[in-house]
Amino acid sequence: DNLDPTFLNQSMRRLGEVILRLYEGPKPVITEVDGFAVGGGLGLALASDITYATERAQFSMGFIKIAATPDMGSSFFLAERVGLVKAKEMAFTGDIVGAEEALRIGLVNGVVAHEEISGEVMKLASYIATKSPRTLADTKRMMNRSHLLDLRSVLELEASVQPVMLLSEEHRAAIRKIFARWEQGLGASE
């Protein structure tokens, strides 16, 4: 009953800054959900670039059930992941979505047994970590912006970044590695 609106606003803004750092930061962020991701917890999970869930995971906007509105970026991220119409349904009902349904609608990237999820996520993270940090950062930035822009603007963004990347030592090293694999008869991919 004694909640201070100024304090609440400042707290929400600080939480928003955490979400922005996850979303806009240069490194890919992978989350694993093993249990409930509800309300702000859903926003936090969806602020990541890749989300995996166990068979036990359950997701819900839930705000409507407590007469509150979405926070922690959940209205942005949910619509981005599942489309506006499905996001509205989830927000207006607060219904719980299980792991398999979350996978089917695009809320998560995969469902892994709870005993194996940490190992699978670490395997993916380790693989991604072998890639050029600069290329990962630029790719993440471009992908995060692409859905907010029209095609012409995306093409302009790509045209401004790609020449820099093609002239980098990282690109030349990657091409040399591919040619070496071809010469060994191993094919282009690792």
Tab-separated table of C-alpha atoms in Angstrom:
chain	number	residue	atom	x	y	z
A	1	ASP	CA	0.000	0.000	0.000
A	2	ASN	CA	2.910	2.376	0.568
A	3	LEU	CA	4.479	1.972	-2.862
A	4	ASP	CA	6.160	5.099	-4.177
A	5	PRO	CA	5.423	5.672	-7.899
A	6	THR	CA	8.743	7.473	-8.402
A	7	PHE	CA	10.666	4.586	-6.871
A	8	LEU	CA	8.724	2.082	-9.012
A	9	ASN	CA	9.415	4.089	-12.163
A	10	GLN	CA	13.123	4.348	-11.367
A	11	SER	CA	13.290	0.619	-10.610
A	12	MET	CA	11.604	-0.245	-13.910
A	13	ARG	CA	14.024	2.024	-15.775
A	14	ARG	CA	17.019	0.312	-14.132
A	15	LEU	CA	15.632	-3.102	-15.070
A	16	GLY	CA	15.080	-1.786	-18.580
A	17	GLU	CA	18.766	-0.875	-18.780
A	18	VAL	CA	19.679	-4.474	-17.905
A	19	ILE	CA	17.411	-5.733	-20.683
A	20	LEU	CA	18.952	-3.266	-23.144
A	21	ARG	CA	22.468	-4.404	-22.232
A	22	LEU	CA	21.522	-8.024	-22.905
A	23	TYR	CA	19.787	-7.216	-26.169
A	24	GLU	CA	22.199	-4.612	-27.526
A	25	GLY	CA	25.424	-6.041	-26.131
A	26	PRO	CA	28.002	-7.310	-28.607
A	27	LYS	CA	28.015	-10.921	-27.477
A	28	PRO	CA	25.320	-13.476	-28.271
A	29	VAL	CA	23.266	-14.350	-25.181
A	30	ILE	CA	21.828	-17.841	-24.725
A	31	THR	CA	19.305	-18.638	-22.014
A	32	GLU	CA	17.997	-21.902	-20.716
A	33	VAL	CA	14.617	-22.154	-19.040
A	34	ASP	CA	13.952	-25.050	-16.681
A	35	GLY	CA	10.745	-24.182	-14.874
A	36	PHE	CA	8.595	-21.064	-14.984
A	37	ALA	CA	9.344	-17.983	-17.086
A	38	VAL	CA	6.446	-15.726	-16.171
A	39	GLY	CA	5.934	-11.978	-16.520
A	40	GLY	CA	9.214	-10.127	-16.213
A	41	GLY	CA	11.030	-13.445	-16.115
A	42	LEU	CA	9.657	-14.151	-19.574
A	43	GLY	CA	10.955	-10.765	-20.743
A	44	LEU	CA	14.364	-11.562	-19.296
A	45	ALA	CA	14.478	-14.970	-21.010
A	46	LEU	CA	13.371	-13.502	-24.334
A	47	ALA	CA	15.911	-10.660	-24.225
A	48	SER	CA	18.464	-13.294	-25.170
A	49	ASP	CA	19.410	-14.136	-28.726
A	50	ILE	CA	18.767	-17.857	-28.361
A	51	THR	CA	16.486	-19.548	-25.821
A	52	TYR	CA	16.389	-23.243	-24.958
A	53	ALA	CA	13.894	-24.885	-22.634
A	54	THR	CA	13.551	-28.172	-20.837
A	55	GLU	CA	10.442	-30.297	-21.047
A	56	ARG	CA	9.488	-28.829	-17.656
A	57	ALA	CA	9.527	-25.201	-18.824
A	58	GLN	CA	6.345	-23.147	-18.755
A	59	PHE	CA	5.880	-19.650	-20.125
A	60	SER	CA	3.251	-16.996	-19.460
A	61	MET	CA	2.826	-13.263	-19.810
A	62	GLY	CA	0.714	-13.490	-16.648
A	63	PHE	CA	0.469	-9.721	-16.130
A	64	ILE	CA	-3.243	-9.625	-16.988
A	65	LYS	CA	-3.968	-11.956	-14.064
A	66	ILE	CA	-2.621	-9.407	-11.587
A	67	ALA	CA	-4.020	-6.306	-13.347
A	68	ALA	CA	-0.578	-5.217	-14.549
A	69	THR	CA	0.869	-4.489	-17.977
A	70	PRO	CA	3.899	-6.146	-19.610
A	71	ASP	CA	7.371	-5.100	-18.511
A	72	MET	CA	11.037	-5.940	-19.018
A	73	GLY	CA	10.587	-5.782	-22.778
A	74	SER	CA	8.229	-8.745	-22.842
A	75	SER	CA	5.710	-7.045	-25.155
A	76	PHE	CA	8.494	-6.272	-27.646
A	77	PHE	CA	10.262	-9.623	-27.469
A	78	LEU	CA	7.157	-11.788	-27.433
A	79	ALA	CA	5.732	-10.145	-30.552
A	80	GLU	CA	9.143	-10.443	-32.202
A	81	ARG	CA	9.321	-14.164	-31.422
A	82	VAL	CA	5.783	-15.393	-32.029
A	83	GLY	CA	4.128	-12.638	-34.057
A	84	LEU	CA	1.806	-9.894	-32.891
A	85	VAL	CA	-1.451	-11.872	-32.997
A	86	LYS	CA	-0.146	-14.780	-30.887
A	87	ALA	CA	1.621	-12.355	-28.530
A	88	LYS	CA	-1.656	-10.503	-27.964
A	89	GLU	CA	-3.443	-13.767	-27.227
A	90	MET	CA	-0.814	-14.695	-24.650
A	91	ALA	CA	-0.895	-11.190	-23.119
A	92	PHE	CA	-4.701	-10.920	-23.009
A	93	THR	CA	-5.229	-14.384	-21.484
A	94	GLY	CA	-2.129	-14.932	-19.363
A	95	ASP	CA	-2.388	-18.604	-20.289
A	96	ILE	CA	0.546	-20.894	-19.626
A	97	VAL	CA	2.391	-22.285	-22.642
A	98	GLY	CA	4.304	-25.538	-22.204
A	99	ALA	CA	7.713	-26.265	-23.700
A	100	GLU	CA	6.554	-28.145	-26.797
A	101	GLU	CA	3.990	-25.455	-27.644
A	102	ALA	CA	6.674	-22.807	-27.048
A	103	LEU	CA	8.868	-24.557	-29.592
A	104	ARG	CA	6.018	-24.916	-32.085
A	105	ILE	CA	5.159	-21.202	-31.995
A	106	GLY	CA	8.777	-20.023	-32.100
A	107	LEU	CA	9.043	-18.820	-28.519
A	108	VAL	CA	12.117	-21.009	-27.952
A	109	ASN	CA	14.781	-22.417	-30.240
A	110	GLY	CA	14.724	-25.923	-28.840
A	111	VAL	CA	13.535	-28.230	-26.093
A	112	VAL	CA	16.155	-30.400	-24.386
A	113	ALA	CA	15.814	-32.874	-21.520
A	114	HIS	CA	16.483	-31.171	-18.197
A	115	GLU	CA	19.419	-33.479	-17.503
A	116	GLU	CA	21.101	-32.441	-20.762
A	117	ILE	CA	20.213	-28.772	-21.260
A	118	SER	CA	23.267	-27.195	-19.639
A	119	GLY	CA	25.620	-29.397	-21.646
A	120	GLU	CA	23.777	-28.665	-24.898
A	121	VAL	CA	23.727	-24.930	-24.257
A	122	MET	CA	27.432	-24.951	-23.371
A	123	LYS	CA	28.208	-26.909	-26.540
A	124	LEU	CA	26.384	-24.288	-28.631
A	125	ALA	CA	28.003	-21.419	-26.724
A	126	SER	CA	31.440	-22.971	-27.200
A	127	TYR	CA	30.841	-23.330	-30.932
A	128	ILE	CA	29.629	-19.735	-31.273
A	129	ALA	CA	32.615	-18.553	-29.211
A	130	THR	CA	34.950	-19.875	-31.932
A	131	LYS	CA	33.596	-17.205	-34.303
A	132	SER	CA	35.034	-13.736	-34.741
A	133	PRO	CA	33.843	-11.465	-31.885
A	134	ARG	CA	33.648	-8.512	-34.264
A	135	THR	CA	31.605	-10.468	-36.795
A	136	LEU	CA	29.291	-11.764	-34.074
A	137	ALA	CA	28.765	-8.235	-32.704
A	138	ASP	CA	28.049	-6.745	-36.139
A	139	THR	CA	25.762	-9.634	-37.083
A	140	LYS	CA	23.822	-9.346	-33.816
A	141	ARG	CA	23.457	-5.587	-34.248
A	142	MET	CA	22.247	-5.972	-37.847
A	143	MET	CA	19.812	-8.787	-36.996
A	144	ASN	CA	18.390	-6.831	-34.050
A	145	ARG	CA	17.748	-3.812	-36.250
A	146	SER	CA	16.571	-5.570	-39.401
A	147	HIS	CA	12.984	-6.133	-38.296
A	148	LEU	CA	12.659	-2.459	-37.353
A	149	LEU	CA	13.695	-1.228	-40.800
A	150	ASP	CA	12.375	-1.429	-44.326
A	151	LEU	CA	14.261	-3.529	-46.880
A	152	ARG	CA	16.008	-0.512	-48.448
A	153	SER	CA	17.413	0.509	-45.052
A	154	VAL	CA	18.554	-3.048	-44.299
A	155	LEU	CA	20.334	-3.225	-47.644
A	156	GLU	CA	22.049	0.090	-46.879
A	157	LEU	CA	23.110	-1.150	-43.449
A	158	GLU	CA	24.496	-4.342	-44.971
A	159	ALA	CA	26.285	-2.361	-47.694
A	160	SER	CA	27.986	-0.195	-45.073
A	161	VAL	CA	29.152	-3.080	-42.866
A	162	GLN	CA	30.008	-5.861	-45.321
A	163	PRO	CA	32.900	-4.106	-47.155
A	164	VAL	CA	34.632	-3.497	-43.820
A	165	MET	CA	34.217	-7.156	-42.909
A	166	LEU	CA	35.424	-8.420	-46.295
A	167	LEU	CA	38.626	-6.390	-45.910
A	168	SER	CA	39.334	-7.635	-42.370
A	169	GLU	CA	42.064	-10.073	-41.427
A	170	GLU	CA	39.400	-12.240	-39.766
A	171	HIS	CA	37.674	-12.696	-43.128
A	172	ARG	CA	40.939	-13.508	-44.921
A	173	ALA	CA	41.850	-16.049	-42.224
A	174	ALA	CA	38.424	-17.714	-42.491
A	175	ILE	CA	38.762	-17.982	-46.276
A	176	ARG	CA	42.277	-19.457	-45.947
A	177	LYS	CA	40.886	-22.027	-43.507
A	178	ILE	CA	38.126	-23.018	-45.945
A	179	PHE	CA	40.614	-23.417	-48.821
A	180	ALA	CA	42.881	-25.527	-46.601
A	181	ARG	CA	39.958	-27.817	-45.734
A	182	TRP	CA	39.071	-28.156	-49.435
A	183	GLU	CA	42.669	-29.043	-50.280
A	184	GLN	CA	42.575	-31.743	-47.607
A	185	GLY	CA	39.326	-33.086	-49.101
A	186	LEU	CA	37.346	-32.215	-45.961
A	187	GLY	CA	34.822	-29.799	-47.494
A	188	ALA	CA	34.208	-26.183	-46.568
A	189	SER	CA	32.410	-26.531	-43.240
A	190	GLU	CA	33.815	-27.587	-39.885
